[in-house]
PDB file of C-alpha atoms in Angstrom:
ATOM      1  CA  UNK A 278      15.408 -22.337  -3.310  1.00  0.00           C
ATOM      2  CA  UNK A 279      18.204 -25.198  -4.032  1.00  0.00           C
ATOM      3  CA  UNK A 280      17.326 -28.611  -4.724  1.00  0.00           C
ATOM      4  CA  UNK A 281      19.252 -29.405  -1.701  1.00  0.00           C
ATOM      5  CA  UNK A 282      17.345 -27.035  -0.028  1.00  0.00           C
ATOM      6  CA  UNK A 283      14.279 -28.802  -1.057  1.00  0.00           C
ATOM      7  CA  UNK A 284      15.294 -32.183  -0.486  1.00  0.00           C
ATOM      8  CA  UNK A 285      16.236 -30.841   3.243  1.00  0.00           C
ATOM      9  CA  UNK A 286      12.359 -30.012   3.552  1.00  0.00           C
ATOM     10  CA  UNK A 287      11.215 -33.018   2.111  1.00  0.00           C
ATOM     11  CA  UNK A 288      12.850 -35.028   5.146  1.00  0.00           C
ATOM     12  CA  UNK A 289      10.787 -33.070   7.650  1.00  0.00           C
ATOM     13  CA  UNK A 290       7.919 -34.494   6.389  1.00  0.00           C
ATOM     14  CA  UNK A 291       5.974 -30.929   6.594  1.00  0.00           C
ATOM     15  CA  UNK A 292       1.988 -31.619   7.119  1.00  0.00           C
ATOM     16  CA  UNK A 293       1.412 -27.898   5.808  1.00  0.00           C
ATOM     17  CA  UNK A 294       3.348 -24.834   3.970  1.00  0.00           C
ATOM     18  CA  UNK A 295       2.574 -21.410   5.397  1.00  0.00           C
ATOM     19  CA  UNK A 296       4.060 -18.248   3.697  1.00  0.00           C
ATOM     20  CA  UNK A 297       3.917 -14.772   4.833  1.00  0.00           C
ATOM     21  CA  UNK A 298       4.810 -11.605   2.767  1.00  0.00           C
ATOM     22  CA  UNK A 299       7.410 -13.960   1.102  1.00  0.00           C
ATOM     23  CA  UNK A 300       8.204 -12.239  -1.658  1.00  0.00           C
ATOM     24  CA  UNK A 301       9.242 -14.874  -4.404  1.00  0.00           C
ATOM     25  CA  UNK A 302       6.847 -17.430  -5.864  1.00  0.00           C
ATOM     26  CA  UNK A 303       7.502 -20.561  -3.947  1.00  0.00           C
ATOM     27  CA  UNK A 304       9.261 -23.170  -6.204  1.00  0.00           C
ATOM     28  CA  UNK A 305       5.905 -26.260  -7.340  1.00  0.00           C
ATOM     29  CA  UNK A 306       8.868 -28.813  -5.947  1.00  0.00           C
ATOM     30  CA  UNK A 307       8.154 -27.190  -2.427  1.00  0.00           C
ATOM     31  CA  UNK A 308       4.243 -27.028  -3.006  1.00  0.00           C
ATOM     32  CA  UNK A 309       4.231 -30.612  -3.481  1.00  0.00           C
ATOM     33  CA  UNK A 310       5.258 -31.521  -0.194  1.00  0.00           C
ATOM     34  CA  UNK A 311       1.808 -30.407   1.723  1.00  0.00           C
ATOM     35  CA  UNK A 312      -0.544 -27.980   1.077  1.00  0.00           C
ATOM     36  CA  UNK A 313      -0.069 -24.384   2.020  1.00  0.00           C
ATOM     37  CA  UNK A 314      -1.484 -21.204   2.617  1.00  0.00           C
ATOM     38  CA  UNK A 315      -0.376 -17.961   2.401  1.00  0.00           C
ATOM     39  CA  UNK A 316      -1.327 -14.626   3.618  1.00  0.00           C
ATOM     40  CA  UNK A 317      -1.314 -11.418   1.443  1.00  0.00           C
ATOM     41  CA  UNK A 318      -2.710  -7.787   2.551  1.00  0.00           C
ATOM     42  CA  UNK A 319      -5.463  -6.746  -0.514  1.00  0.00           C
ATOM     43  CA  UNK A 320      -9.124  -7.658  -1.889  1.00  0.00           C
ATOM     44  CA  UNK A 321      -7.555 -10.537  -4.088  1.00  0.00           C
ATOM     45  CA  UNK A 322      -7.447 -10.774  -6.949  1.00  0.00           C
ATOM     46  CA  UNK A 323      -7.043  -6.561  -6.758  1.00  0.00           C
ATOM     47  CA  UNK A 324      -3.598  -5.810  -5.791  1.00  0.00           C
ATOM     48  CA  UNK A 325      -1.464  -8.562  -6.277  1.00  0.00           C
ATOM     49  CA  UNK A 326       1.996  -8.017  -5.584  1.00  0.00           C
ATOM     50  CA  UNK A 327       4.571  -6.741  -3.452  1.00  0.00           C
ATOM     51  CA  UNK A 328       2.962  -3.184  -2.508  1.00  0.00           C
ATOM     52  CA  UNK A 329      -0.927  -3.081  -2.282  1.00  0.00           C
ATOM     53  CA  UNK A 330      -1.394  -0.622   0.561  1.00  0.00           C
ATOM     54  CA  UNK A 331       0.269   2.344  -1.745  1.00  0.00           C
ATOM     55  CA  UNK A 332      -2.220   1.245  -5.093  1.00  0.00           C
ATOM     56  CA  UNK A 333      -4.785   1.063  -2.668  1.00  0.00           C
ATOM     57  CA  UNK A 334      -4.277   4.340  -1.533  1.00  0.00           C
ATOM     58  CA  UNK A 335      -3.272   5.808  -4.815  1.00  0.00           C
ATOM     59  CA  UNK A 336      -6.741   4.514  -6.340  1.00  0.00           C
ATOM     60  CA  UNK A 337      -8.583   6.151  -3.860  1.00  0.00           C
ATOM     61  CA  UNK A 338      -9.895   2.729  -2.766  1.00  0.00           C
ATOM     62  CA  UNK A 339     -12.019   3.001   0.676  1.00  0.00           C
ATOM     63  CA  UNK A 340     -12.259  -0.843   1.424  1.00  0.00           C
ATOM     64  CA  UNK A 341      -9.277  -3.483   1.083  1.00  0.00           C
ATOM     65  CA  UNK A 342      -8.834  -6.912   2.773  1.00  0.00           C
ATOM     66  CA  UNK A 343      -6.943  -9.565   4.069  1.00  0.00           C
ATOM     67  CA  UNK A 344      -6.648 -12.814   2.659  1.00  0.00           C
ATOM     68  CA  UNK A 345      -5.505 -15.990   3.273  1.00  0.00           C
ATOM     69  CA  UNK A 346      -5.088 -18.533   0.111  1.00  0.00           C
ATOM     70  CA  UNK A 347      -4.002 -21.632  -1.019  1.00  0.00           C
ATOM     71  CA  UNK A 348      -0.142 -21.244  -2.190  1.00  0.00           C
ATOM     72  CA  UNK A 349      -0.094 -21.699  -5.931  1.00  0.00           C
ATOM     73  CA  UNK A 350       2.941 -21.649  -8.091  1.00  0.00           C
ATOM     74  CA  UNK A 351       1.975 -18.579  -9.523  1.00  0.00           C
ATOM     75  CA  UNK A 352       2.176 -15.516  -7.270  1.00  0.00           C
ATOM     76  CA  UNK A 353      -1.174 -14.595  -4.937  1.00  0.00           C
ATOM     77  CA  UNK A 354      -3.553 -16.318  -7.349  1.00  0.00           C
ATOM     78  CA  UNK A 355      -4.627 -19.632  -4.967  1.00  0.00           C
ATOM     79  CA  UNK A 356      -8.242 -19.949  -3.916  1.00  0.00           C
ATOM     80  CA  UNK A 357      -8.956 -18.085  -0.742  1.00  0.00           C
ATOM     81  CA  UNK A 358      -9.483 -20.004   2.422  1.00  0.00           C
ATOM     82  CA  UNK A 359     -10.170 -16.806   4.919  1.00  0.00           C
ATOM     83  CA  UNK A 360     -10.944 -12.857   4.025  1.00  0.00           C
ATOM     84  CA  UNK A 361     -11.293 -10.092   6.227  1.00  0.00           C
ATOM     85  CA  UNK A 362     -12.279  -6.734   5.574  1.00  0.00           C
ATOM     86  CA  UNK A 363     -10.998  -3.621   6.289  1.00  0.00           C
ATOM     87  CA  UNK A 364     -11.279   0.037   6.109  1.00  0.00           C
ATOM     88  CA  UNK A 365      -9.458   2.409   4.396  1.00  0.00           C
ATOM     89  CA  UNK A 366      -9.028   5.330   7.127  1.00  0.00           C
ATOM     90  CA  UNK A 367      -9.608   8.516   4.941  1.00  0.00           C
ATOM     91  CA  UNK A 368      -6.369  10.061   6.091  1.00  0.00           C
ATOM     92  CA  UNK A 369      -4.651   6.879   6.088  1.00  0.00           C
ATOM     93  CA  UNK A 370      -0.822   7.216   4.362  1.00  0.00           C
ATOM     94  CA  UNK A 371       0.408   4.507   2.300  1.00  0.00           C
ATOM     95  CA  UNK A 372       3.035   3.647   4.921  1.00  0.00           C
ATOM     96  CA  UNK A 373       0.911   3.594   7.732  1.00  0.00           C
ATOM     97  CA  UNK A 374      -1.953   1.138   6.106  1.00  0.00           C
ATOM     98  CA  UNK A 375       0.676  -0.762   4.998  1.00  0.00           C
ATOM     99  CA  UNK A 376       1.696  -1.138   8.483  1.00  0.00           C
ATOM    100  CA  UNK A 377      -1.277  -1.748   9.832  1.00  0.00           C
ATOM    101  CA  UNK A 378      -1.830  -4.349   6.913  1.00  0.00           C
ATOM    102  CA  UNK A 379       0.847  -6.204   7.968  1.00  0.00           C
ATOM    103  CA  UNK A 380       0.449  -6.578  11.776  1.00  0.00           C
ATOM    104  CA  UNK A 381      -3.241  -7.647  11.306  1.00  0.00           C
ATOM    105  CA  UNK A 382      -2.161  -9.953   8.232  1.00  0.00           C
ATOM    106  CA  UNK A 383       0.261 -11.565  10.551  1.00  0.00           C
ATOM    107  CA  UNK A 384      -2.341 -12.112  13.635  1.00  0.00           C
ATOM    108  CA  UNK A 385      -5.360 -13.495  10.848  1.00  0.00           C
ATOM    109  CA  UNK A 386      -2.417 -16.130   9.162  1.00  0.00           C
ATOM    110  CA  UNK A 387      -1.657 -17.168  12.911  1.00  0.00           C
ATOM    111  CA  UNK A 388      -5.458 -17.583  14.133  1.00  0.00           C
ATOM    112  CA  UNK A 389      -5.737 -19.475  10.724  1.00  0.00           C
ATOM    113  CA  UNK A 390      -3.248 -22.138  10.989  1.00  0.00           C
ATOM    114  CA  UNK A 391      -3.803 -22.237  14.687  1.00  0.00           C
ATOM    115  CA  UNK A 392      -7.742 -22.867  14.078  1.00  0.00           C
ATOM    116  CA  UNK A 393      -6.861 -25.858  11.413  1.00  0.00           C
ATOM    117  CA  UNK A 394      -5.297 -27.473  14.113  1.00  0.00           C
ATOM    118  CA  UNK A 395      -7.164 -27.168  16.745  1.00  0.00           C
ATOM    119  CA  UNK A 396      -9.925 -28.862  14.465  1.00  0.00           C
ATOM    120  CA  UNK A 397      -7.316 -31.349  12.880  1.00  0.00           C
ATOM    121  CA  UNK A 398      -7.099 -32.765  16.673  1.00  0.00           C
ATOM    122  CA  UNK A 399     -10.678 -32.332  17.310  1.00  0.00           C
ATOM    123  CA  UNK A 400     -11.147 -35.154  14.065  1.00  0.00           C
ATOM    124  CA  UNK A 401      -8.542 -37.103  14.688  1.00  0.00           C
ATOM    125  CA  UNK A 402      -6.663 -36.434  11.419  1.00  0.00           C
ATOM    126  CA  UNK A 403      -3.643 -34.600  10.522  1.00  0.00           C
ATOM    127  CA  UNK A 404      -3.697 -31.275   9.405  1.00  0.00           C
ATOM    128  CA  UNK A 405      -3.110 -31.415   5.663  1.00  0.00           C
ATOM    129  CA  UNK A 406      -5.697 -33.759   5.179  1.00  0.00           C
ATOM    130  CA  UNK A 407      -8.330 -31.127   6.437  1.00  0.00           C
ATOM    131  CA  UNK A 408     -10.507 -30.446   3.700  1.00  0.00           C
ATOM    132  CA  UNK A 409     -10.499 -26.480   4.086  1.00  0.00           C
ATOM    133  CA  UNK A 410     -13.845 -24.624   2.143  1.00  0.00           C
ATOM    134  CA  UNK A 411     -12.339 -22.664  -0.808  1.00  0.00           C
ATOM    135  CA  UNK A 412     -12.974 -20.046  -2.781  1.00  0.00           C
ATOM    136  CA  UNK A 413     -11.477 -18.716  -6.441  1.00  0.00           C
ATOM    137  CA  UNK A 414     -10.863 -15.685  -6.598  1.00  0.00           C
ATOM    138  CA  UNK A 415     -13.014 -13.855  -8.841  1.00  0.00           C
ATOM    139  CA  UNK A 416     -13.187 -10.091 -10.806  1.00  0.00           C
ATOM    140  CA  UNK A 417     -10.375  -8.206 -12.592  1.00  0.00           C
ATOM    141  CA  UNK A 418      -6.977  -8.811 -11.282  1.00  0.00           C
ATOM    142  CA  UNK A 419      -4.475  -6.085 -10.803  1.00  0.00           C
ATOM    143  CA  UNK A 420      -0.847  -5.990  -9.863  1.00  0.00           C
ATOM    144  CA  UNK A 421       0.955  -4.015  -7.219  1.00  0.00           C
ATOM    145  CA  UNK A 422       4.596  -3.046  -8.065  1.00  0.00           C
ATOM    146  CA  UNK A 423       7.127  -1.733  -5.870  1.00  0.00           C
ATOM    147  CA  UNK A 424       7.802   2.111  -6.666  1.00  0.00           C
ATOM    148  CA  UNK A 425      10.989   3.606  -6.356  1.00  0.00           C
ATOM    149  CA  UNK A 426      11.250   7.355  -5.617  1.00  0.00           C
ATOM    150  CA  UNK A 427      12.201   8.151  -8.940  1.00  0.00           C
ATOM    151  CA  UNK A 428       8.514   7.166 -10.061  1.00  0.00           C
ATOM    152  CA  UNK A 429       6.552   9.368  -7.316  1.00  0.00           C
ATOM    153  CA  UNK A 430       6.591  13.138  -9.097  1.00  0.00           C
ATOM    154  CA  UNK A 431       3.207  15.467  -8.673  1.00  0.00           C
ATOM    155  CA  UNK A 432       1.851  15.803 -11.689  1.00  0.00           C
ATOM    156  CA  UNK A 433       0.249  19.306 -11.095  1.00  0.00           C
ATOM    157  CA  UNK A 434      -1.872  18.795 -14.068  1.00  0.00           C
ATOM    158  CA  UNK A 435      -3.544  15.828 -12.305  1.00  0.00           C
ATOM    159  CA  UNK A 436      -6.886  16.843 -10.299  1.00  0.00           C
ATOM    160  CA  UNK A 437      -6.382  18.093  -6.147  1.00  0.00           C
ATOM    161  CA  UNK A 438      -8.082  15.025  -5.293  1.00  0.00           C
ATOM    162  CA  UNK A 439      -5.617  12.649  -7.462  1.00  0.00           C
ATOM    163  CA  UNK A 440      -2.531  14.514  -6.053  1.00  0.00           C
ATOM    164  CA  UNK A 441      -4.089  14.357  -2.715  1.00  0.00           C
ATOM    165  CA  UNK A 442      -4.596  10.311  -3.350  1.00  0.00           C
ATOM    166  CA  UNK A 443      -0.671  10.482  -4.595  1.00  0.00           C
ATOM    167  CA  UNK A 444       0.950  12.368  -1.671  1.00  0.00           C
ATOM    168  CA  UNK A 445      -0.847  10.122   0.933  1.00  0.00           C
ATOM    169  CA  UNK A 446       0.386   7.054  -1.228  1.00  0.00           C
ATOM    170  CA  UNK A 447       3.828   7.908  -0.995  1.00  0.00           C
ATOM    171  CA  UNK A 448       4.445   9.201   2.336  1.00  0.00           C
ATOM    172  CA  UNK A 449       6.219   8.997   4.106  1.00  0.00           C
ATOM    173  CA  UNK A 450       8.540   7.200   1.995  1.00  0.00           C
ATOM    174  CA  UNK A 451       9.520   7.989  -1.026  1.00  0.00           C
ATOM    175  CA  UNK A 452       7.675  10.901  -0.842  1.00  0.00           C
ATOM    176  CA  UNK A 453       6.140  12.501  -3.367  1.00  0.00           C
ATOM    177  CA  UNK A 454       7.957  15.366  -4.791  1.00  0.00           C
ATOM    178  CA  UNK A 455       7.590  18.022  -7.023  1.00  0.00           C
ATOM    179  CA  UNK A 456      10.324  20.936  -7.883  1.00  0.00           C
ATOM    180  CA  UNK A 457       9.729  24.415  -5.690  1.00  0.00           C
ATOM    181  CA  UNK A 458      10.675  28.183  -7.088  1.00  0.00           C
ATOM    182  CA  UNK A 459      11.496  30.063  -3.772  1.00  0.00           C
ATOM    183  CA  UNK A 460      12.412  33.421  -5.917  1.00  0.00           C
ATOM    184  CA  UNK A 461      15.967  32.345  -5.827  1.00  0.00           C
ATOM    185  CA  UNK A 462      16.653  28.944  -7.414  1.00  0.00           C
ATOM    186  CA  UNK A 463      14.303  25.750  -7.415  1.00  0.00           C
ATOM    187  CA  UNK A 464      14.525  23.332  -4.838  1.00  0.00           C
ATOM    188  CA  UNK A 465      13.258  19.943  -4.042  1.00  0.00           C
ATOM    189  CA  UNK A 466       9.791  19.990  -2.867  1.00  0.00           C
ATOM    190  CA  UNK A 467       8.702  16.962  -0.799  1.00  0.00           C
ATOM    191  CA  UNK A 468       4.906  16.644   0.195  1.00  0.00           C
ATOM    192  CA  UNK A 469       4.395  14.788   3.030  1.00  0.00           C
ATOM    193  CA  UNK A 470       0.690  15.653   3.703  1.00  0.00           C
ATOM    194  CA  UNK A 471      -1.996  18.488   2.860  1.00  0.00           C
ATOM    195  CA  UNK A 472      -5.537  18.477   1.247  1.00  0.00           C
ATOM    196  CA  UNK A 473      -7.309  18.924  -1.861  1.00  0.00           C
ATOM    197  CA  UNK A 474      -8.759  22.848  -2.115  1.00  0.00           C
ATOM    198  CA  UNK A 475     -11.594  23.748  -4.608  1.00  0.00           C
ATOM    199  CA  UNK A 476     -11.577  28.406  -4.760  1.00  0.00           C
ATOM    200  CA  UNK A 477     -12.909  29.501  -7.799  1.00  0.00           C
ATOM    201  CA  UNK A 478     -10.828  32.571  -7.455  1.00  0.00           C
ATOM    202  CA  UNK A 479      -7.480  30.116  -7.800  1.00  0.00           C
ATOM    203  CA  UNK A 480      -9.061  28.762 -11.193  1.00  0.00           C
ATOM    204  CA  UNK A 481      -7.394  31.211 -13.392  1.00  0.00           C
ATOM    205  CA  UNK A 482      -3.945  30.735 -11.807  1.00  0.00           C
ATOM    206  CA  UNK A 483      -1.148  28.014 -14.144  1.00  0.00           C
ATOM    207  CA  UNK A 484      -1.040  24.794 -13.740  1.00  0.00           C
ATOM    208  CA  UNK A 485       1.698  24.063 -10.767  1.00  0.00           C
ATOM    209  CA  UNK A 486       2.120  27.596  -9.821  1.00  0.00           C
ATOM    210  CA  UNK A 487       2.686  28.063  -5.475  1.00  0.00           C
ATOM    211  CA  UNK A 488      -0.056  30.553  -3.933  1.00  0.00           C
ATOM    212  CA  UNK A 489       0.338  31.902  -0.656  1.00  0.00           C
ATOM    213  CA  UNK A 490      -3.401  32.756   0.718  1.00  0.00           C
ATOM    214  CA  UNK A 491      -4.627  33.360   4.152  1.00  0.00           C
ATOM    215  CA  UNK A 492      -1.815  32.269   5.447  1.00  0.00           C
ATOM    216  CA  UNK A 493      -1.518  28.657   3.893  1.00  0.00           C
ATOM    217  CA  UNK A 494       0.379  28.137   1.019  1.00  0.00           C
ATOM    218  CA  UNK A 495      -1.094  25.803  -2.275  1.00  0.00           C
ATOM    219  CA  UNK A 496      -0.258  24.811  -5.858  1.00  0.00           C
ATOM    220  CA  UNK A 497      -2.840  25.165  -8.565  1.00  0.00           C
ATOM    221  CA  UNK A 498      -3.970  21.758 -10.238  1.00  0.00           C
ATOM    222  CA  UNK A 499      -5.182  20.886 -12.856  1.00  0.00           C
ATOM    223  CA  UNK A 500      -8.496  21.113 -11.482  1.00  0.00           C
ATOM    224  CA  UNK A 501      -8.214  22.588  -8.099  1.00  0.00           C
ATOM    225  CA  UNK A 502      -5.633  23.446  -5.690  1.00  0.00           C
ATOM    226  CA  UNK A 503      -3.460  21.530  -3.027  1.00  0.00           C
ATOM    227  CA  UNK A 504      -2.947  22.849   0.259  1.00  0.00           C
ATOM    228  CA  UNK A 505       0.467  21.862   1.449  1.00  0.00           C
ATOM    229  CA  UNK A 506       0.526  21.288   4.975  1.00  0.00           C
ATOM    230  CA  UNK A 507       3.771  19.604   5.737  1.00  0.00           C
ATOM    231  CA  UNK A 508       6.684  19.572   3.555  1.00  0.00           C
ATOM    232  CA  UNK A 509      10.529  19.396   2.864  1.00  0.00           C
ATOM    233  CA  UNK A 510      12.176  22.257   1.132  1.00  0.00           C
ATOM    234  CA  UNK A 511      15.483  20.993   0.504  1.00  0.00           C
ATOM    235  CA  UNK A 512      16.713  19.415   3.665  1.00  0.00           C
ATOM    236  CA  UNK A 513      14.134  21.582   5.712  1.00  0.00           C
ATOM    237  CA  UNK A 514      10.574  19.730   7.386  1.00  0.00           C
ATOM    238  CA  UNK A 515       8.228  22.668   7.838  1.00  0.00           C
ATOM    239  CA  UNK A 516       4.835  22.970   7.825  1.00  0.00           C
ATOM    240  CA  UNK A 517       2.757  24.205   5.435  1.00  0.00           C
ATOM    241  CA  UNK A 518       2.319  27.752   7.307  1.00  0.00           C
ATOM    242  CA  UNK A 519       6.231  28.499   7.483  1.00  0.00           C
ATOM    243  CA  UNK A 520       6.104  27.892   3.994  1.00  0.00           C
ATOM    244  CA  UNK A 521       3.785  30.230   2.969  1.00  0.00           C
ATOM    245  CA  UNK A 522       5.476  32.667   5.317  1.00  0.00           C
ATOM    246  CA  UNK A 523       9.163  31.661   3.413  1.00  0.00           C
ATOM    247  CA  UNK A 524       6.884  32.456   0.102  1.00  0.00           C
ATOM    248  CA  UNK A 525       5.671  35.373   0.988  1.00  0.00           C
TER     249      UNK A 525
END
C-alpha cells in the first residue's frame, strides 16, 4: 500500500480495520489508524499462513479453528478476540475444508464486527474504543505455505496412512501424483482419492509397485498399501476399478 494510499484512508477517519484472507501483512502506517481485526481459518498460532486447510489435512489433524485476532504488523500473530472450533471431516479433501473454512470464516468475521457494534451503540461509545477481551496466542507456532504442484509427489516409501493424509491434502488441486508403468511406457499418475490398505500378503511386494487384487488396484508403501480409487492416467479420470481392469 502507497503512502498516498494511506493518507487516502487516514481522511476517512476509519473507527476499525477488518481484514479477511488478505494475503500481505498490512503496512503499521495503516494499523495506526484504528484497531483491527482479522480473520484467519486455523487453531492459531498452528497454521499460520496462506494455506492451513492442506497442512491441516496433511498432518492428519482432526480438530482446526477459526479465529478472529487483533491485526498486528506481523502476519496472523495478534491476540485472539473470537475462536471457533471445528471438525476435521475424516474424508474431508484439502480443497473442500478449505472451502468450507472460508465460507464459515467469512460469516464468524461478519457476526464479529456486527456484534461490536451492536454493543458500541448499546454504550454509547464508538466502536474502536470498545475494550474487546483478548487472548495471546499460545503453544508452538507453525507456518502454512502455499504448495505448487511441483511439490505434491507420493512418496511410496511413506506409510498408507501418510500417503492417504497426502492425496486428500492435495486434491483436487494440484493433485498428488506419482509416475504409473502401464506395461508400455510410464505415465502420469494423479490420485485424486482412495484409502490406506493393511494385507499381510502385499508386505513382501517393492516399495511403489501397482497390484491389481480383487478387482481394485493398489501400490505397495512403505508400510502398507494404497487403494486407488479415483485417478488420472494421463489425460484419463477413471476410477480405481477401470484401472485395475487397464492393469490387468
Amino acid at each position: 500500500m502507497s503512502l498516498k494510499d494511506t493518507e487516502a484512508l487516514k481522511a476517512l477517519e476509519p473507527e476499525l480495520i477488518v481484514s479477511g484472507f488478505y494475503p500481505r501483512a498490512i503496512p503499521a502506517a495503516v494499523l495506526a489508524l484504528a484497531p483491527g481485526y482479522n480473520v484467519h481459518p486455523s487453531d492459531l498460532p498452528k497454521w499460520r499462513g496462506p494455506d492451513p486447510a492442506y497442512w491441516v489435512i496433511r498432518s492428519g489433524d482432526t480438530h482446526t479453528a477459526i479465529c478472529v485476532h487483533q491485526l498486528t504488523p506481523e502476519l496472523d500473530e495478534g491476540a485472539i478476540a473470537h475462536r471457533v472450533e471445528v471438525k476435521v471431516r475424516p474424508r474431508e479433501s484439502g480443497v473442500a475444508l478449505a472451502r468450507r473454512l472460508e465460507r464459515d470464516a467469512a460469516l464468524t468475521l461478519a457476526d464479529f464486527i456486527a456484534s461490536l457494534y451492536q454493543r458500541a451503540t448499546r454504550e454509547g461509545v464508538a466502536v474502536g474504543q470498545l475494550e474487546v477481551a483478548l487472548s495471546p496466542q499460545e503453544g508452538e507456532a507453525s507456518w502454512a505455505p502455499l504448495v505448487s504442484p511441483d511439490e505434491v509427489e507420493i512418496d511410496w516409501a511413506s506409510s498408507a496412512e501418510e500417503v492417504e493424509r497426502f492425496v486428500r491434502a492435495a486434491s483436487p488441486y494440484p493433485g498428488a501424483f506419482s509416475a504409473l508403468d502401464t506395461g508400455f511406457q510410464p505415465e502420469l499418475l494423479v490420485v485424486y482419492r482412495g484409502r490406506a490398505h493393511r494385507d499381510e500378503r502385499l508386505e513382501t511386494i517393492p516399495t511403489g509397485a501397482p497390484i491389481v487384487m480383487g478387482g481394485r488396484c493398489y501400490i505397495k508403501c512403505g508400510e502398507g498399501a494404497y487403494r486407488l480409487d479415483r485417478v488420472r492416467v494421463g489425460r484419463r479420470e477413471m476410477s480405481g476399478e477401470r484401472l485395475a481392469e487397464l492393469l490387468s
